[in-house]
Amino acid sequence: MLSSCVRPVPTTVRFIDSLICNSSRSFMDLKALLSSLNDFASLSFAESWDNVGLLVEPSPPHTVNTLFLTNDLTEEVMEEVLQKKADLILSYHPPIFRPMKRITWNTWKERLVIRALENRVAIYSPHTAYDAAPQGVNNWLAKGLGDCTSRPIHPSKAPNYPTEGNHRVEFSINHSQDLDKVMSAMKGIEDVSVTSFSARIDDEEQTRISLNCTQKALMQVVDFLSQNKQLYQKTEILSLEKPLLQHTGMGRLCTLDESVSLATMIDRIKRHLKLSYIRLALGVGRTLESQVKVVALCAGSGSSVLQGVEADLYFTGEMSHHDILDAASQGINVILCEHTNTERGFLSDLRDMLASHLENKINIILSETDRDPLQVV
């Protein structure tokens, strides 16, 4: 009797209910999300040659409900992205690196762009900004070594610093000279900031002028000062460097709290990266029982970062044949794990960190199809 009272729910009702459920899900505007991602790890930390940031943008406004994390964006991964209805792909490696002259169906990277735009999916890549970040890929890689202290091999420079310009010019003016004329001339040059203070030089009261300027403005400053031989001969020009960041930069030099055998270190690295095999080059005179105290590491391709660094072990994804020979000749062991195997595991940590950083405002999912293209057979 009860069953006779049951009526199918109209399609329109189900559709409206679906809309209500979807609208209640959290999301972020793309621009706001990009700003938050930059707060998490500034793109200014990326290497100058890199292509980082927003690479593909659907027409605005664009809202993001699901953020999809992958190490590499391949066509197989793109299929997964579309299946899971993601709105933004965070691809650690930039799928667009070299300039594209056309967008056609002929190459796989062009097809990625087409499919992303057709399906309103944005693409963002942090790459070397995440390598350098204090909570980034290289720090994650160092976690597998055991208890240690680490520092960047090549520290990053502070992206923002109060000092404007990259040169400082300092000179002194006798009170008998036309101070107002000089100050007016300096302040009239674009991209110059000027300060002055009293100073006693050679038992004489003088005004010390200090100014910061760009390279372009420096030539105008020098041109003006050179017109007064006495003034110009006492001028000092300094190159300004932004301060180094203690925990940010490329690679990591790790000093273990306690030395371990190379064999033990190999086991730790395999366990951390979930690998059955790694590639090993023994340093001259070294064995599996040789002690390891200092490890120089770099996620991905480490040749340029690790070159010339004093360590017991180089740990990276890949190195050139001749760089391996050079290291081994110096008694340095080399462990290679293939390029993306030293990066991909970081994405699990990244998912958790971003969820916290973004206050769980959006869904964050990890690719299940992304994998290293090389296999041991």
XYZ file of N, CA and C in Angstrom, residues 115-289:
525
model
N 42.662 22.187 -25.733
C 41.694 21.483 -24.886
C 41.452 22.242 -23.574
N 42.497 22.867 -23.055
C 42.334 23.653 -21.825
C 41.377 24.820 -22.063
N 41.578 25.549 -23.147
C 40.732 26.707 -23.430
C 39.306 26.292 -23.786
N 39.172 25.217 -24.564
C 37.836 24.758 -24.940
C 37.022 24.351 -23.716
N 37.703 23.839 -22.704
C 37.010 23.352 -21.507
C 37.133 24.298 -20.323
N 37.619 25.500 -20.583
C 37.763 26.538 -19.556
C 38.553 26.037 -18.343
N 39.739 25.548 -18.642
C 40.662 25.090 -17.597
C 41.918 25.958 -17.658
N 42.283 26.578 -16.559
C 43.497 27.390 -16.491
C 44.694 26.497 -16.178
N 45.882 26.946 -16.577
C 47.119 26.196 -16.319
C 48.130 27.124 -15.665
N 48.691 26.665 -14.567
C 49.653 27.447 -13.775
C 50.858 26.554 -13.482
N 52.053 27.133 -13.557
C 53.260 26.355 -13.259
C 54.197 27.151 -12.348
N 54.628 26.553 -11.218
C 55.553 27.230 -10.311
C 57.015 26.841 -10.534
N 57.279 25.628 -10.951
C 58.589 25.044 -11.244
C 59.682 25.486 -10.268
N 60.672 26.258 -10.741
C 61.836 26.543 -9.893
C 61.507 27.455 -8.706
N 60.345 28.112 -8.719
C 59.925 28.863 -7.525
C 59.685 27.893 -6.375
N 59.140 26.705 -6.679
C 58.926 25.685 -5.660
C 60.229 24.968 -5.313
N 61.181 24.930 -6.240
C 62.505 24.371 -5.918
C 63.182 25.215 -4.844
N 63.046 26.527 -4.978
C 63.762 27.451 -4.087
C 63.066 27.651 -2.752
N 61.748 27.523 -2.729
C 60.972 27.867 -1.537
C 61.409 27.082 -0.309
N 61.351 27.711 0.877
C 61.764 27.021 2.115
C 60.972 25.755 2.386
N 59.698 25.734 1.969
C 58.852 24.571 2.179
C 58.656 23.794 0.875
N 59.623 23.934 -0.041
C 59.460 23.399 -1.388
C 60.058 22.030 -1.636
N 60.310 21.768 -2.918
C 60.698 20.436 -3.383
C 62.014 19.971 -2.766
N 63.016 20.827 -2.744
C 64.319 20.403 -2.223
C 64.288 20.127 -0.723
N 63.496 20.901 -0.006
C 63.354 20.614 1.427
C 62.657 19.281 1.654
N 61.651 18.998 0.820
C 60.984 17.695 0.896
C 61.980 16.575 0.603
N 62.837 16.773 -0.387
C 63.823 15.754 -0.754
C 64.782 15.497 0.401
N 65.135 16.551 1.119
C 66.074 16.420 2.242
C 65.475 15.640 3.407
N 64.148 15.606 3.497
C 63.507 14.883 4.593
C 63.848 13.399 4.583
N 64.174 12.866 3.433
C 64.467 11.445 3.331
C 65.858 11.058 3.792
N 66.691 12.028 4.110
C 68.087 11.725 4.464
C 68.255 11.327 5.924
N 67.312 11.708 6.754
C 67.477 11.554 8.200
C 67.678 12.918 8.829
N 67.902 12.932 10.140
C 68.072 14.201 10.860
C 69.304 14.943 10.348
N 69.097 16.185 9.958
C 70.213 16.959 9.403
C 69.886 18.441 9.457
N 70.903 19.245 9.266
C 70.719 20.683 9.053
C 71.014 20.959 7.590
N 70.284 21.885 7.005
C 70.482 22.148 5.584
C 70.447 23.633 5.292
N 71.052 23.995 4.194
C 71.025 25.376 3.707
C 71.045 25.342 2.188
N 70.527 26.375 1.542
C 70.552 26.411 0.078
C 71.993 26.441 -0.451
N 72.224 25.742 -1.539
C 73.546 25.788 -2.180
C 73.732 27.140 -2.871
N 72.689 27.600 -3.529
C 72.709 28.920 -4.169
C 71.533 29.731 -3.616
N 71.760 30.510 -2.550
C 70.661 31.244 -1.913
C 70.009 32.250 -2.860
N 68.708 32.413 -2.687
C 67.969 33.437 -3.438
C 68.207 34.803 -2.806
N 67.985 35.832 -3.603
C 68.066 37.199 -3.097
C 66.663 37.696 -2.773
N 66.577 38.559 -1.779
C 65.276 39.088 -1.363
C 64.598 39.770 -2.557
N 63.361 39.378 -2.873
C 62.687 39.977 -4.032
C 62.313 41.429 -3.807
N 61.973 41.759 -2.568
C 61.590 43.133 -2.238
C 62.476 43.649 -1.126
N 62.955 44.850 -1.310
C 63.851 45.436 -0.315
C 63.678 46.946 -0.372
N 63.744 47.615 0.783
C 63.456 49.062 0.788
C 64.325 49.886 -0.157
N 65.569 49.492 -0.376
C 66.461 50.285 -1.212
C 66.019 50.245 -2.674
N 65.867 51.416 -3.272
C 65.527 51.493 -4.687
C 66.804 51.643 -5.505
N 66.786 51.082 -6.710
C 67.940 51.184 -7.584
C 68.995 50.142 -7.276
N 70.011 50.086 -8.121
C 71.082 49.107 -7.918
C 72.457 49.750 -7.804
N 72.496 51.073 -7.640
C 73.769 51.782 -7.432
C 73.583 52.841 -6.353
N 74.641 53.045 -5.581
C 74.655 54.148 -4.622
C 75.830 55.067 -4.949
N 75.557 56.355 -5.019
C 76.574 57.359 -5.311
C 76.699 58.261 -4.085
N 77.925 58.441 -3.609
C 78.155 59.279 -2.432
C 79.264 60.296 -2.724
N 79.050 61.523 -2.267
C 80.071 62.563 -2.415
C 79.795 63.653 -1.378
N 80.770 64.505 -1.152
C 80.659 65.575 -0.162
C 80.753 66.931 -0.832
N 80.057 67.910 -0.263
C 80.054 69.265 -0.801
C 80.513 70.230 0.287
N 81.492 71.076 -0.065
C 81.909 72.131 0.851
C 80.788 73.161 0.962
N 80.686 73.783 2.096
C 79.628 74.781 2.280
C 79.787 75.946 1.314
N 80.998 76.105 0.811
C 81.214 77.202 -0.126
C 80.648 76.889 -1.508
N 80.408 75.624 -1.764
C 79.869 75.240 -3.064
C 78.348 75.408 -3.065
N 77.761 75.386 -4.249
C 76.336 75.627 -4.401
C 75.560 74.349 -4.092
N 75.210 74.162 -2.806
C 74.515 72.946 -2.373
C 73.140 72.840 -3.025
N 72.412 73.961 -3.047
C 71.051 73.942 -3.588
C 71.039 73.542 -5.062
N 72.024 74.003 -5.809
C 72.094 73.684 -7.234
C 72.322 72.191 -7.444
N 73.220 71.627 -6.654
C 73.524 70.199 -6.786
C 72.314 69.356 -6.391
N 71.682 69.703 -5.274
C 70.528 68.945 -4.814
C 69.385 69.021 -5.823
N 69.165 70.178 -6.379
C 68.107 70.357 -7.361
C 68.373 69.516 -8.613
N 69.645 69.493 -9.034
C 70.002 68.710 -10.219
C 69.803 67.217 -9.977
N 70.191 66.733 -8.799
C 70.063 65.309 -8.484
C 68.589 64.889 -8.412
N 67.774 65.711 -7.761
C 66.353 65.389 -7.611
C 65.605 65.501 -8.929
N 66.201 66.189 -9.894
C 65.566 66.336 -11.199
C 65.782 65.150 -12.108
N 66.633 64.215 -11.692
C 66.908 63.023 -12.502
C 65.931 61.917 -12.095
N 65.281 61.323 -13.068
C 64.300 60.264 -12.794
C 64.987 59.032 -12.209
N 64.283 58.334 -11.315
C 64.773 57.105 -10.667
C 65.981 57.365 -9.764
N 65.995 58.519 -9.116
C 67.046 58.850 -8.151
C 66.391 59.252 -6.831
N 66.848 58.659 -5.732
C 66.402 59.085 -4.399
C 67.616 59.646 -3.661
N 67.450 60.827 -3.067
C 68.586 61.565 -2.498
C 68.386 61.797 -1.003
N 69.453 61.616 -0.235
C 69.470 62.002 1.177
C 70.738 62.808 1.424
N 70.714 63.652 2.452
C 71.900 64.453 2.792
C 72.008 64.553 4.302
N 73.253 64.712 4.769
C 73.483 64.855 6.206
C 74.811 65.582 6.412
N 74.944 66.194 7.564
C 76.176 66.929 7.882
C 77.272 65.951 8.279
N 78.485 66.262 7.876
C 79.625 65.408 8.214
C 80.869 66.266 8.347
N 81.775 65.830 9.219
C 83.038 66.559 9.394
C 84.131 65.735 8.724
N 84.688 66.284 7.657
C 85.698 65.588 6.873
C 86.934 66.473 6.796
N 88.083 65.900 7.181
C 89.349 66.658 7.199
C 89.207 67.952 7.983
N 88.581 67.828 9.189
C 88.392 68.968 10.085
C 87.580 70.093 9.447
N 86.744 69.737 8.496
C 85.927 70.752 7.831
C 84.486 70.275 7.786
N 83.549 71.152 8.134
C 82.130 70.821 8.067
C 81.686 70.761 6.602
N 81.120 69.605 6.215
C 80.656 69.426 4.842
C 79.282 68.767 4.853
N 78.642 68.779 3.698
C 77.368 68.076 3.536
C 77.617 66.817 2.712
N 77.253 65.700 3.274
C 77.436 64.424 2.590
C 76.143 64.077 1.839
N 76.282 63.821 0.547
C 75.142 63.472 -0.298
C 75.213 61.971 -0.619
N 74.097 61.275 -0.411
C 74.008 59.855 -0.738
C 72.752 59.638 -1.575
N 72.923 59.019 -2.719
C 71.755 58.790 -3.573
C 71.767 57.371 -4.141
N 70.577 56.803 -4.277
C 70.401 55.503 -4.927
C 69.786 55.720 -6.292
N 70.248 54.968 -7.274
C 69.748 55.185 -8.629
C 69.848 53.916 -9.460
N 69.147 53.903 -10.576
C 69.212 52.794 -11.511
C 70.448 52.956 -12.396
N 70.719 51.933 -13.196
C 71.861 51.985 -14.112
C 71.699 53.136 -15.103
N 70.479 53.317 -15.605
C 70.226 54.397 -16.566
C 70.437 55.766 -15.927
N 69.916 55.940 -14.714
C 70.062 57.228 -14.033
C 71.510 57.500 -13.647
N 72.275 56.433 -13.382
C 73.676 56.591 -12.983
C 74.468 57.371 -14.023
N 74.209 57.128 -15.295
C 74.945 57.812 -16.353
C 74.651 59.320 -16.328
N 73.433 59.689 -16.009
C 73.088 61.111 -15.923
C 73.728 61.752 -14.689
N 73.764 61.012 -13.587
C 74.401 61.516 -12.371
C 75.887 61.756 -12.614
N 76.550 60.774 -13.218
C 77.983 60.886 -13.507
C 78.247 62.047 -14.465
N 77.370 62.212 -15.453
C 77.540 63.302 -16.428
C 77.503 64.660 -15.729
N 76.593 64.812 -14.763
C 76.505 66.081 -14.038
C 77.711 66.294 -13.129
N 78.069 65.257 -12.361
C 79.167 65.413 -11.401
C 80.506 65.625 -12.094
N 80.688 65.067 -13.272
C 81.974 65.189 -13.976
C 82.237 66.612 -14.455
N 81.205 67.441 -14.428
C 81.392 68.839 -14.822
C 82.133 69.636 -13.753
N 82.179 69.077 -12.522
C 82.904 69.710 -11.416
C 84.031 68.752 -11.023
N 85.253 69.041 -11.466
C 86.370 68.127 -11.274
C 86.613 67.826 -9.804
N 86.555 68.838 -8.957
C 86.813 68.660 -7.530
C 85.760 67.752 -6.897
N 84.521 67.944 -7.296
C 83.420 67.144 -6.775
C 83.520 65.698 -7.261
N 83.825 65.542 -8.538
C 83.821 64.214 -9.162
C 84.950 63.340 -8.620
N 86.086 63.929 -8.307
C 87.227 63.157 -7.823
C 86.971 62.551 -6.437
N 86.014 63.126 -5.711
C 85.705 62.621 -4.375
C 84.426 61.758 -4.361
N 83.947 61.403 -5.548
C 82.706 60.633 -5.660
C 82.988 59.128 -5.539
N 82.155 58.442 -4.780
C 82.232 56.986 -4.659
C 80.969 56.377 -5.244
N 81.129 55.327 -6.041
C 79.992 54.635 -6.659
C 80.012 53.181 -6.198
N 78.922 52.755 -5.576
C 78.832 51.402 -5.041
C 77.737 50.630 -5.765
N 77.986 49.340 -6.034
C 76.946 48.462 -6.571
C 76.183 47.852 -5.403
N 74.872 47.885 -5.470
C 74.040 47.380 -4.390
C 73.545 45.977 -4.707
N 73.596 45.106 -3.728
C 73.070 43.745 -3.850
C 71.953 43.565 -2.843
N 70.887 42.903 -3.258
C 69.820 42.596 -2.318
C 70.299 41.503 -1.366
N 69.839 41.497 -0.115
C 70.316 40.511 0.860
C 69.920 39.094 0.475
N 70.770 38.131 0.838
C 70.496 36.726 0.567
C 69.489 36.194 1.591
N 68.661 35.268 1.147
C 67.676 34.645 2.020
C 68.241 33.339 2.573
N 68.193 33.193 3.873
C 68.882 32.104 4.553
C 68.346 30.723 4.201
N 67.027 30.602 3.988
C 66.423 29.288 3.793
C 65.806 29.108 2.412
N 66.106 30.015 1.494
C 65.484 29.990 0.172
C 66.562 29.965 -0.901
N 66.412 29.091 -1.889
C 67.384 29.039 -2.968
C 67.460 27.668 -3.608
N 68.367 27.525 -4.566
C 68.481 26.295 -5.336
C 69.373 25.260 -4.651
N 68.905 24.011 -4.666
C 69.658 22.916 -4.059
C 69.692 23.021 -2.548
N 70.200 21.986 -1.909
C 70.391 21.999 -0.459
C 71.697 21.272 -0.128
N 72.457 21.858 0.793
C 73.649 21.215 1.329
C 73.279 20.746 2.731
N 73.221 19.444 2.915
C 72.691 18.852 4.144
C 73.805 18.177 4.937
N 73.918 18.519 6.197
C 74.892 17.897 7.101
C 74.140 17.031 8.096
N 74.371 15.741 8.039
C 73.670 14.804 8.912
C 74.119 14.973 10.360
N 73.174 14.759 11.269
C 73.528 14.809 12.692
C 74.515 13.697 13.028
N 74.337 12.549 12.381
C 75.246 11.412 12.577
C 75.564 10.788 11.221
N 76.821 10.492 11.005
C 77.230 9.850 9.753
C 76.591 8.472 9.633
N 76.301 8.073 8.393
C 75.782 6.724 8.119
C 76.535 6.159 6.928
N 76.464 4.856 6.745
C 77.106 4.241 5.595
C 76.352 4.606 4.326
N 77.037 4.531 3.204
C 76.392 4.799 1.923
C 75.238 3.823 1.702
N 75.415 2.573 2.102
C 74.355 1.571 1.952
C 73.101 1.984 2.716
N 73.278 2.497 3.938
C 72.139 2.963 4.726
C 71.462 4.147 4.058
N 72.254 5.064 3.510
C 71.689 6.233 2.836
C 70.891 5.810 1.599
N 71.392 4.823 0.881
C 70.663 4.320 -0.293
C 69.303 3.785 0.117
N 69.254 3.033 1.205
C 67.982 2.484 1.698
C 67.018 3.609 2.086
N 67.545 4.638 2.736
C 66.690 5.764 3.136
C 66.092 6.462 1.915
N 66.904 6.691 0.910
C 66.438 7.388 -0.289
C 65.403 6.549 -1.028
N 65.636 5.259 -1.165
C 64.666 4.378 -1.819
C 63.328 4.410 -1.084
N 63.388 4.369 0.229
C 62.172 4.350 1.024
C 61.413 5.680 0.886
N 62.148 6.778 0.901
C 61.515 8.097 0.813
C 60.855 8.306 -0.547
N 61.523 7.863 -1.606
C 61.007 8.067 -2.964
C 60.142 6.907 -3.443
N 60.026 5.867 -2.605
C 59.235 4.681 -2.957
C 59.748 4.051 -4.252
N 61.053 3.860 -4.301
C 61.701 3.276 -5.479
C 62.345 1.936 -5.122
N 62.313 1.027 -6.074
C 62.989 -0.264 -5.889
C 64.440 -0.183 -6.328
N 64.721 0.732 -7.265
C 66.069 0.840 -7.817
C 66.482 2.310 -7.909
N 67.778 2.539 -7.745
C 68.364 3.853 -8.027
C 69.646 3.595 -8.827
N 70.230 4.634 -9.359
C 71.526 4.483 -10.048
C 72.618 5.059 -9.156
N 73.715 4.344 -9.063
C 74.805 4.728 -8.163
C 76.139 4.752 -8.892
N 76.873 5.848 -8.701
C 78.271 5.916 -9.144
C 79.120 6.078 -7.891
N 79.949 5.096 -7.618
C 80.829 5.173 -6.453
C 81.971 6.144 -6.726
N 82.256 6.983 -5.739
C 83.429 7.838 -5.855
C 84.689 7.007 -5.792
N 85.755 7.516 -6.376
C 87.037 6.792 -6.368
C 87.457 6.510 -4.929
N 87.745 5.237 -4.652
C 88.180 4.839 -3.318
C 87.039 4.629 -2.337
N 85.784 4.730 -2.794
C 84.636 4.574 -1.907
C 83.996 3.193 -2.075
N 83.296 2.738 -1.021
C 82.543 1.481 -1.050
C 81.174 1.739 -0.430
N 80.334 0.722 -0.422
C 79.016 0.867 0.184
C 79.092 1.088 1.688
N 80.239 0.764 2.276
C 80.405 0.972 3.717
C 81.032 2.316 4.043
